[in-house]
Short mmCIF file of C-alpha atoms in Angstrom, two decimals:
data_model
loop_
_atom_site.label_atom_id
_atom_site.label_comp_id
_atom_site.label_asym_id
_atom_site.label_seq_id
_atom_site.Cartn_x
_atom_site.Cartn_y
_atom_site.Cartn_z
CA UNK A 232 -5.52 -33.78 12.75
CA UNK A 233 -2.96 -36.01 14.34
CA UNK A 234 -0.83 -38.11 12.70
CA UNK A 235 1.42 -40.92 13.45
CA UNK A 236 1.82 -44.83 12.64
CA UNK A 237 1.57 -45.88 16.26
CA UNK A 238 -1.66 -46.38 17.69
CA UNK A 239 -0.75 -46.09 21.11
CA UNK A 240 1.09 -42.43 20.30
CA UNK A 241 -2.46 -41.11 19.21
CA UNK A 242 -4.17 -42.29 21.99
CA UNK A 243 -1.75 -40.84 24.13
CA UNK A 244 -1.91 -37.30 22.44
CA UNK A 245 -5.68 -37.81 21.62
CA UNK A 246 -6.31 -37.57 25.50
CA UNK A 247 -3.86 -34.53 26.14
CA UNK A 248 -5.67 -32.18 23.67
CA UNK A 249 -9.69 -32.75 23.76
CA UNK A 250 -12.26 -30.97 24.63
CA UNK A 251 -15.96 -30.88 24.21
CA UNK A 252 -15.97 -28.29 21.13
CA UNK A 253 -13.38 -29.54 19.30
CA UNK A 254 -13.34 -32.43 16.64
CA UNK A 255 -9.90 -34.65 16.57
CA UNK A 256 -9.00 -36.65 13.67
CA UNK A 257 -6.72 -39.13 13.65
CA UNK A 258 -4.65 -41.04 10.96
CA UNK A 259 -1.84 -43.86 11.41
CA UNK A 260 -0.14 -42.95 7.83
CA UNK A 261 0.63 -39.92 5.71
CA UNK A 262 -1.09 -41.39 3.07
CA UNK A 263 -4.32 -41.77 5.11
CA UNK A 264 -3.88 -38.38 6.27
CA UNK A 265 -3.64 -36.86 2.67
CA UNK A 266 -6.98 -39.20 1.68
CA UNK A 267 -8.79 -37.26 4.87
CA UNK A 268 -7.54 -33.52 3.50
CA UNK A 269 -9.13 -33.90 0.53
CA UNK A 270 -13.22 -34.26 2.30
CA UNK A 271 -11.94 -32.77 5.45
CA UNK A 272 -11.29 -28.98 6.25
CA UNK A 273 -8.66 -29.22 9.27
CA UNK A 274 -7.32 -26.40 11.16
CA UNK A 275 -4.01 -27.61 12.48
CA UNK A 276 -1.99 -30.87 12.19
CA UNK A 277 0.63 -32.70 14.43
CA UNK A 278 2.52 -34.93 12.88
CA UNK A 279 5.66 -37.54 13.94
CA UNK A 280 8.81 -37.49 11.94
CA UNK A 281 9.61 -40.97 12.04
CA UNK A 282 6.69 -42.97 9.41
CA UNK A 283 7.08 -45.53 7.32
CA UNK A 284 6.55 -45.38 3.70
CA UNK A 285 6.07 -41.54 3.89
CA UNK A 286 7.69 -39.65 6.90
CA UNK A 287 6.43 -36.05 8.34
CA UNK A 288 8.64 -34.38 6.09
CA UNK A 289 7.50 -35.85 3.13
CA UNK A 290 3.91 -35.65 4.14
CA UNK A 291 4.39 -31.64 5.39
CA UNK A 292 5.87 -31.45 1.60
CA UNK A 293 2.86 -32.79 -0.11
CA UNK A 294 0.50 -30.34 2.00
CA UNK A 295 2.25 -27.41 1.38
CA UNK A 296 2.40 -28.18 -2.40
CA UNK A 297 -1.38 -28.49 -2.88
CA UNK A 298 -3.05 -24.79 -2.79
CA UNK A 299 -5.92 -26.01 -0.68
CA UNK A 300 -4.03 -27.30 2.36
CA UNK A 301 -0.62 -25.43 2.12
CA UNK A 302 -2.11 -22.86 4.73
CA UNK A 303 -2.78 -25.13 7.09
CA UNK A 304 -0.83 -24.47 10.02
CA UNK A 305 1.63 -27.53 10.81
CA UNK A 306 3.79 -28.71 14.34
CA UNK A 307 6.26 -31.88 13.72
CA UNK A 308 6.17 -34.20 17.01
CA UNK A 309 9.20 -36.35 17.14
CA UNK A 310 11.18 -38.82 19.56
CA UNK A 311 14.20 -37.78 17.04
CA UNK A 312 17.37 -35.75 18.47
CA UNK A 313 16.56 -32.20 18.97
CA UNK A 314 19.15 -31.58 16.17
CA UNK A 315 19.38 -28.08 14.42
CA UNK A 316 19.33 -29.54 11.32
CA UNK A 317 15.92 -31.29 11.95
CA UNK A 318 14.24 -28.33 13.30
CA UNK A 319 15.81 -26.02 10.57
CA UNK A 320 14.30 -28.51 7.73
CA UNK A 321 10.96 -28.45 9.77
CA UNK A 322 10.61 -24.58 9.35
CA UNK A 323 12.27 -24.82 5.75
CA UNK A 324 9.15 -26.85 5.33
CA UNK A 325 6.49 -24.47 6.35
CA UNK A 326 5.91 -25.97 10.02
CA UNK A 327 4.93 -23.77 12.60
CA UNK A 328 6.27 -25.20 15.61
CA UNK A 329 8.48 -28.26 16.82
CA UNK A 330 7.55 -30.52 19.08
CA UNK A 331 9.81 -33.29 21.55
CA UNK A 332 8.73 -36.32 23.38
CA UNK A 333 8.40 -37.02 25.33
CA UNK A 334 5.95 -34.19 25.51
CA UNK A 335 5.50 -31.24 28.04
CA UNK A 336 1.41 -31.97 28.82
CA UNK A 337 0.78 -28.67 29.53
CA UNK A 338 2.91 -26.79 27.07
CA UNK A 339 1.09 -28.86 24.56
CA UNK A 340 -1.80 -27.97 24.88
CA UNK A 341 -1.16 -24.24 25.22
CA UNK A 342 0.76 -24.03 22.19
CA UNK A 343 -2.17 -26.32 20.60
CA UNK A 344 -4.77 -23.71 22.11
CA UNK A 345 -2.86 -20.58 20.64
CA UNK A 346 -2.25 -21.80 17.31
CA UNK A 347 -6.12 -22.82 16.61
CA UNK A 348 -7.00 -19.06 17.89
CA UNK A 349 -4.44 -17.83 15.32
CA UNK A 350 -6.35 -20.11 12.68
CA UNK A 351 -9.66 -19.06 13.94
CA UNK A 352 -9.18 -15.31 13.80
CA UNK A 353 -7.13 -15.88 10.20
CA UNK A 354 -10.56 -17.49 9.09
CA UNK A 355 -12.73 -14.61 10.60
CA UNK A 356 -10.24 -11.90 8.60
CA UNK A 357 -10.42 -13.91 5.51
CA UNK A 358 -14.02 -14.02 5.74
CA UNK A 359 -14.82 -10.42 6.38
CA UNK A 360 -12.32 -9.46 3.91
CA UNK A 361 -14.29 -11.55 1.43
CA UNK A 362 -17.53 -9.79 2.36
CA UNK A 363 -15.76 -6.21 2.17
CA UNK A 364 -14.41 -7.42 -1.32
CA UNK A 365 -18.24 -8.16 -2.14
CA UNK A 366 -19.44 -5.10 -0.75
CA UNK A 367 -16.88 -2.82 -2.47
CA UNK A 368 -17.71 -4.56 -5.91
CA UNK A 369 -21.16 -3.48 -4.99
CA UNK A 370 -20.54 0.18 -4.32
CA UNK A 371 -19.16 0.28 -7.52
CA UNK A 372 -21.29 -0.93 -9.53
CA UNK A 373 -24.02 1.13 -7.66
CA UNK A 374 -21.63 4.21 -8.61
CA UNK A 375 -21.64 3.38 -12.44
CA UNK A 376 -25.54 2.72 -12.15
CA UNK A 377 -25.91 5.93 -10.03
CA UNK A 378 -23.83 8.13 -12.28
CA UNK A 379 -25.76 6.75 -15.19
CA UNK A 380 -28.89 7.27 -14.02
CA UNK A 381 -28.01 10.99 -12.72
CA UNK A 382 -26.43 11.64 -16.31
CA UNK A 383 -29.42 11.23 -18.25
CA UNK A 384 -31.60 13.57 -16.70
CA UNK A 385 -28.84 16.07 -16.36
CA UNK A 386 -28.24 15.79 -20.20
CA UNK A 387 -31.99 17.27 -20.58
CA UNK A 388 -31.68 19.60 -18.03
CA UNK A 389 -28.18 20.88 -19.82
CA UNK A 390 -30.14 20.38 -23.61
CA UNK A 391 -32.90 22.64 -22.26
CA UNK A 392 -31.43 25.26 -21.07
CA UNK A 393 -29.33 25.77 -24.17
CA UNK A 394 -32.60 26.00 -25.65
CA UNK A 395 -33.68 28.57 -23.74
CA UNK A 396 -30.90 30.51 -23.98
CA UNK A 397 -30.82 30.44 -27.76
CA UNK A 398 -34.22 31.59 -28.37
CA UNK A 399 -34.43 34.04 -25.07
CA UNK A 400 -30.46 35.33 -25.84
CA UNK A 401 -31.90 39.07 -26.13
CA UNK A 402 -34.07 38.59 -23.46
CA UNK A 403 -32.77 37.66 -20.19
CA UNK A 404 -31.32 40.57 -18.74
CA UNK A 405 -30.73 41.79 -14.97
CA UNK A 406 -31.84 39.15 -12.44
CA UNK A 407 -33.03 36.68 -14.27
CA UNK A 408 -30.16 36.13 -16.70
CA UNK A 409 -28.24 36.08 -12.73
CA UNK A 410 -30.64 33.33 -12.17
CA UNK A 411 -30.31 31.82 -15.32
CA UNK A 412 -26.26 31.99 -15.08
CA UNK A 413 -26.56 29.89 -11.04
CA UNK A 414 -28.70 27.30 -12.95
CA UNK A 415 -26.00 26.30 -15.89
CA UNK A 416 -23.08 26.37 -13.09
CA UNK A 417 -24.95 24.19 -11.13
CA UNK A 418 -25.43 21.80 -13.69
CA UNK A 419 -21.63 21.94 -14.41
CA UNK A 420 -20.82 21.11 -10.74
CA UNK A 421 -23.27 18.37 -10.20
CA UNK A 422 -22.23 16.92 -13.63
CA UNK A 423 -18.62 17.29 -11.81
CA UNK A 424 -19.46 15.81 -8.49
CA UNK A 425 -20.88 12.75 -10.73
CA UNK A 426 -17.70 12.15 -12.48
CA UNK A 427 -15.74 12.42 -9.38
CA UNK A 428 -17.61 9.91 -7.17
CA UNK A 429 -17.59 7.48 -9.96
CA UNK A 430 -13.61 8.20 -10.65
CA UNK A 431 -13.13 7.55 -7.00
CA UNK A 432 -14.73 4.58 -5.97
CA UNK A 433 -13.07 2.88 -9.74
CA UNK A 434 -9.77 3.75 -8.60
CA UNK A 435 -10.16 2.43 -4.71
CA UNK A 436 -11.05 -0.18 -5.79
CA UNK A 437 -8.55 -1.10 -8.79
CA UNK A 438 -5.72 -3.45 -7.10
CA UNK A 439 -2.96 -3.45 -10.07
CA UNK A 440 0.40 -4.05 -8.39
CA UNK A 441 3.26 -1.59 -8.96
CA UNK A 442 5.33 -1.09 -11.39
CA UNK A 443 8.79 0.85 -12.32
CA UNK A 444 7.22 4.01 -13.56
CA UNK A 445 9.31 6.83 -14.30
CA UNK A 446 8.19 10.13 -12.80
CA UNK A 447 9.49 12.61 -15.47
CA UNK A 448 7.22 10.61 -17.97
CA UNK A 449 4.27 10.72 -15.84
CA UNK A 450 4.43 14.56 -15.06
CA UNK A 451 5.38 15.38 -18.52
CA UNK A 452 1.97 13.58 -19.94
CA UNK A 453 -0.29 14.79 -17.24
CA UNK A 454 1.01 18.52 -18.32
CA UNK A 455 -0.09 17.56 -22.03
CA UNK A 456 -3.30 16.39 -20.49
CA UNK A 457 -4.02 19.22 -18.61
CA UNK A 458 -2.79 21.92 -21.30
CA UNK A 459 -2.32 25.09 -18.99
CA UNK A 460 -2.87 28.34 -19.71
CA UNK A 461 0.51 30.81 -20.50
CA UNK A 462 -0.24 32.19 -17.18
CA UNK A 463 1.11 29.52 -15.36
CA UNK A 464 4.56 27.99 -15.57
CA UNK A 465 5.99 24.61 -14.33
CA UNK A 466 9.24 23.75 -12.90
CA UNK A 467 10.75 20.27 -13.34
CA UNK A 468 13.59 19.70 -11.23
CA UNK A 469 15.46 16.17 -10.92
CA UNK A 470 12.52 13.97 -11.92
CA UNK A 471 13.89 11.45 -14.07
CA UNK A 472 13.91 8.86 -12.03
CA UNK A 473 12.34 5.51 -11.24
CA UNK A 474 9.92 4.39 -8.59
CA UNK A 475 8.08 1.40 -7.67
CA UNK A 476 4.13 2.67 -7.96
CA UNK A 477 1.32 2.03 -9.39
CA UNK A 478 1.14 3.77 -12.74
CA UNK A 479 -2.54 4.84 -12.99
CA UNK A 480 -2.33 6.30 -9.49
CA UNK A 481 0.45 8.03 -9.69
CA UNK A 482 -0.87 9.45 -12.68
CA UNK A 483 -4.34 10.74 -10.53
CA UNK A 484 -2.37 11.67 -8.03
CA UNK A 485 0.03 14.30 -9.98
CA UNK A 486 -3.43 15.28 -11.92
CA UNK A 487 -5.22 16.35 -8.68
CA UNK A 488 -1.71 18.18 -7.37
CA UNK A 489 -1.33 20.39 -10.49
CA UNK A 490 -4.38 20.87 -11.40
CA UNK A 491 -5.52 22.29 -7.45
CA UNK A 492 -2.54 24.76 -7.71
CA UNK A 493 -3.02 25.87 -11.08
CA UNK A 494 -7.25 25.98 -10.43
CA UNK A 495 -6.85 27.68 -6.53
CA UNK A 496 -3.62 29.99 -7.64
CA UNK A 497 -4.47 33.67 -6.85
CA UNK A 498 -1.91 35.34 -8.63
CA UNK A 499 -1.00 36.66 -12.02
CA UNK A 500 1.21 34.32 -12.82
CA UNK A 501 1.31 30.04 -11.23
CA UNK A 502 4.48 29.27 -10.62
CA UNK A 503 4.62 25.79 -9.66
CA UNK A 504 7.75 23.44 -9.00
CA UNK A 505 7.84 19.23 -8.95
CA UNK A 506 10.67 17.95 -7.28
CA UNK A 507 12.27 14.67 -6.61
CA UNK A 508 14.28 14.16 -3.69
CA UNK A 509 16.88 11.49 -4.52
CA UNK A 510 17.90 11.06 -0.96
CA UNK A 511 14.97 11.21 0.65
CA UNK A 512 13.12 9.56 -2.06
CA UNK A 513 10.21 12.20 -1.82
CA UNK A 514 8.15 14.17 -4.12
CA UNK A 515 7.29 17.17 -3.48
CA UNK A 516 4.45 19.67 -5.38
CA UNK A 517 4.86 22.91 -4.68
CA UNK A 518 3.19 26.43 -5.56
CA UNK A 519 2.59 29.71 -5.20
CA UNK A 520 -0.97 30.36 -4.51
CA UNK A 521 -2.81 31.31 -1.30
CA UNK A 522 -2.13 28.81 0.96
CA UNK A 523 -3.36 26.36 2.91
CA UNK A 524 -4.03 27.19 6.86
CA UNK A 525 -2.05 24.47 9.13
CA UNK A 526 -5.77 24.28 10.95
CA UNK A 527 -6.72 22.68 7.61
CA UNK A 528 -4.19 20.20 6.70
CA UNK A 529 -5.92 16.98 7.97
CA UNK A 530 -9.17 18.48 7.06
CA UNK A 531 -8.56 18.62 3.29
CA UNK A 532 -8.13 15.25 3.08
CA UNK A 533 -11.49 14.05 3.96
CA UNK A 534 -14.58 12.96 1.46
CA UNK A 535 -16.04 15.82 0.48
CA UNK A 536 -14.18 18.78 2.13
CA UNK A 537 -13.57 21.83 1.22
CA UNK A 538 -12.35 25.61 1.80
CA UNK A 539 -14.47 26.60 -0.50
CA UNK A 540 -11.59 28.55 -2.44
CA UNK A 541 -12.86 29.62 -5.90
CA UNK A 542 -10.08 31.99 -7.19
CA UNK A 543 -10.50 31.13 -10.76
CA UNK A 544 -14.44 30.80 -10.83
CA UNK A 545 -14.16 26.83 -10.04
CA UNK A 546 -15.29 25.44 -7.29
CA UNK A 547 -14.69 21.88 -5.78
CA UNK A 548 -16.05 18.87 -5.01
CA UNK A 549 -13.94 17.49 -2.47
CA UNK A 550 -13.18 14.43 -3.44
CA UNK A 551 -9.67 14.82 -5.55
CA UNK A 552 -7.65 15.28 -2.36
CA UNK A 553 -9.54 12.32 -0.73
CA UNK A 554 -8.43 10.03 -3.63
CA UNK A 555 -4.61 11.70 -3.50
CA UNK A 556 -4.70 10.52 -0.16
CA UNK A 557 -6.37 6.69 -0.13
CA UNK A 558 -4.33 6.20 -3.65
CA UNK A 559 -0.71 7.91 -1.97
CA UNK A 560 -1.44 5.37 1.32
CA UNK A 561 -2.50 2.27 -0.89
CA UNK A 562 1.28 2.23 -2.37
CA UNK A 563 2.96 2.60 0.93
CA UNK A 564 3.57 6.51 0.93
CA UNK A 565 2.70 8.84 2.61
CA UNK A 566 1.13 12.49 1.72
CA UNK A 567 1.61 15.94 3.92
CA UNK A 568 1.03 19.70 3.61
CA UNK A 569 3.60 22.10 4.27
CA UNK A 570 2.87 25.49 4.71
CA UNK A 571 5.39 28.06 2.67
CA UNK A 572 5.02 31.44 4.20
CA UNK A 573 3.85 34.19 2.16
CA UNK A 574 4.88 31.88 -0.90
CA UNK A 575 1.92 29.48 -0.91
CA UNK A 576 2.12 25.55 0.26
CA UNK A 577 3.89 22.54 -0.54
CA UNK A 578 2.09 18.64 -1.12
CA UNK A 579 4.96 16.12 -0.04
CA UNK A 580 4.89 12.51 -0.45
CA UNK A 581 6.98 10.55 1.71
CA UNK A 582 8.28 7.32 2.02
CA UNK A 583 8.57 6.36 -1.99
CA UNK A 584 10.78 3.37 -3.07
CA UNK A 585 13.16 3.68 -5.59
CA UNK A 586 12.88 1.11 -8.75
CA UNK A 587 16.38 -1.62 -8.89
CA UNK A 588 17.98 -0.66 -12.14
#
């Protein structure tokens, strides 16, 4: 869209920027250009300074104001001194670009060029980050139906065979109550894996913004949550502090951390210790348990991998460190594994802010 009250000025610029593929409107008054943005959807506009009744500023105001148009990238064309003060009102404005007459022919049009490129591969992001937004709203509603539907059935299955074990208690012995034994812990584990995918895709895909959330609080009620056994102790050390996070995920996040080392610990006694580095804003989860090899440390954090560690009879699905990971990333942080020799390994996240008082 071009826009200026002289006739002969549109003509002029009219001429300079055509082409075959692209559509050039034209309007001789802000207020005529306004009328057009209302039926018209225009990718870029050039607009003089000097109007009557409503100048370029005013106009570039107006557009900005209105939600539908105030994207719309803008360049101010003007006969006017090349003043700071004009060109820092133009930008103050919103305006892309400022342009002098008489105008560089060739400039203009590569600047013209670049900007509708810029617009055009804006529109093609916007557009395939609708249809992402429309296929992730998809998955998860095929998750809940999914888990639903796998639920049911596995409620029977689980109902049966505490039938059978009630009436055939005395009888199963040797390798059939082995058998018997493989069948309930697979039920357990798929009713697991269930939970878990649907748990996963709700919290990729919930977008609450952060928050000041205060970490001692957050580890404090996931160790009510998880209840742990008097074989394992945690340390606390300098937590009360505030970040900016989202809540809920920081809350999955320390519930996957503490409940891996207490579920993979091999020893008599978990010892695990949550620090907060005030300098280096960083949290780190640390334990005692076997270890993690270095070989692994990218590895773990993919869908549905495992090291198939099973030191207290549980085994995983491989999902929780996935969701650490996409949740951790989603609020700007960072997540890595250091290896503690001889003394177990360490989950750091990086990169935290700290909340303004």
């Amino acid at each position: 869209m071009l826009v200026d009250d002289l006739p002969q000025n549109l003509i002029a610029l009219k001429s300079v920027l055509e082409r075959a593929d692209r559509e050039i409107i034209t309007c001789t008054s802000g207020n005529e250009a306004l009328q057009i943005l209302l039926k018209e959807k225009v990718s870029l506009i050039l607009v003089d300074v000097q109007m009557p009744e409503m100048d370029g500023y005013e106009f570039v105001e107006i557009v900005k104001s209105h939600p539908a148009t105030a994207n719309i990238p803008t360049i101010f064309v003007t006969a006017i001194s090349n003043d700071q003060s004009y060109i820092t009102k133009a930008y103050d404005l919103g305006a892309i670009d400022f342009l002098f007459k008489p105008l560089n022919v060739e400039m203009t049009r590569k600047k013209v060029d670049s900007f509708l490129r810029i617009w055009d591969n804006d529109q093609e992001l916007k557009l395939l980050n609708d249809k992402l937004t429309v296929k992730n709203q998809e998955l998860e509603q095929f998750a809940s139906i999914l888990a639903h539907d796998l639920k049911a059935p596995l409620r029977n299955i689980k109902s049966l065979l505490e039938i059978i074990e009630d009436e055939n208690a005395m009888n199963l012995k040797g390798e059939p109550s082995k058998l018997f034994e493989m069948v309930k812990a697979s039920t357990v584990i798929m009713s697991r894996l269930i939970d878990d995918l649907l748990h996963y895709t709700r919290n990729i895909q919930n977008n609450e913004g952060t928050e000041k959330v205060n970490i001692l609080a957050t580890v404090e009620n996931v160790i009510k949550l998880i209840n742990p056994k008097s074989n394992t102790t945690i340390e606390k050390v300098n937590l009360d502090h505030f970040i900016m996070f989202q809540p809920m995920a920081l809350n999955q996040i320390v519930l996957n951390l503490i409940s891996n080392a207490i579920k993979y610990n091999d020893k008599d006694v978990a010892d695990i210790v949550i620090t907060f580095d005030s300098d280096k804003c960083s949290l780190s989860v640390k334990d005692n348990g076997p270890g993690i090899d270095e070989k692994y440390h990218t590895k773990v954090f993919e869908m549905f991998q495992t090291l198939g560690n099973k030191s207290n009879g549980e085994s995983s699905t491989g999902i929780g460190l996935s969701l650490v990971k996409k949740l951790t990333e989603r609020n700007n942080a960072n997540i890595k594994i250091n290896t503690i020799p001889d003394s177990g390994c360490e989950f750091l996240i990086t990169n935290l802010v700290r909340a303004t008082s």
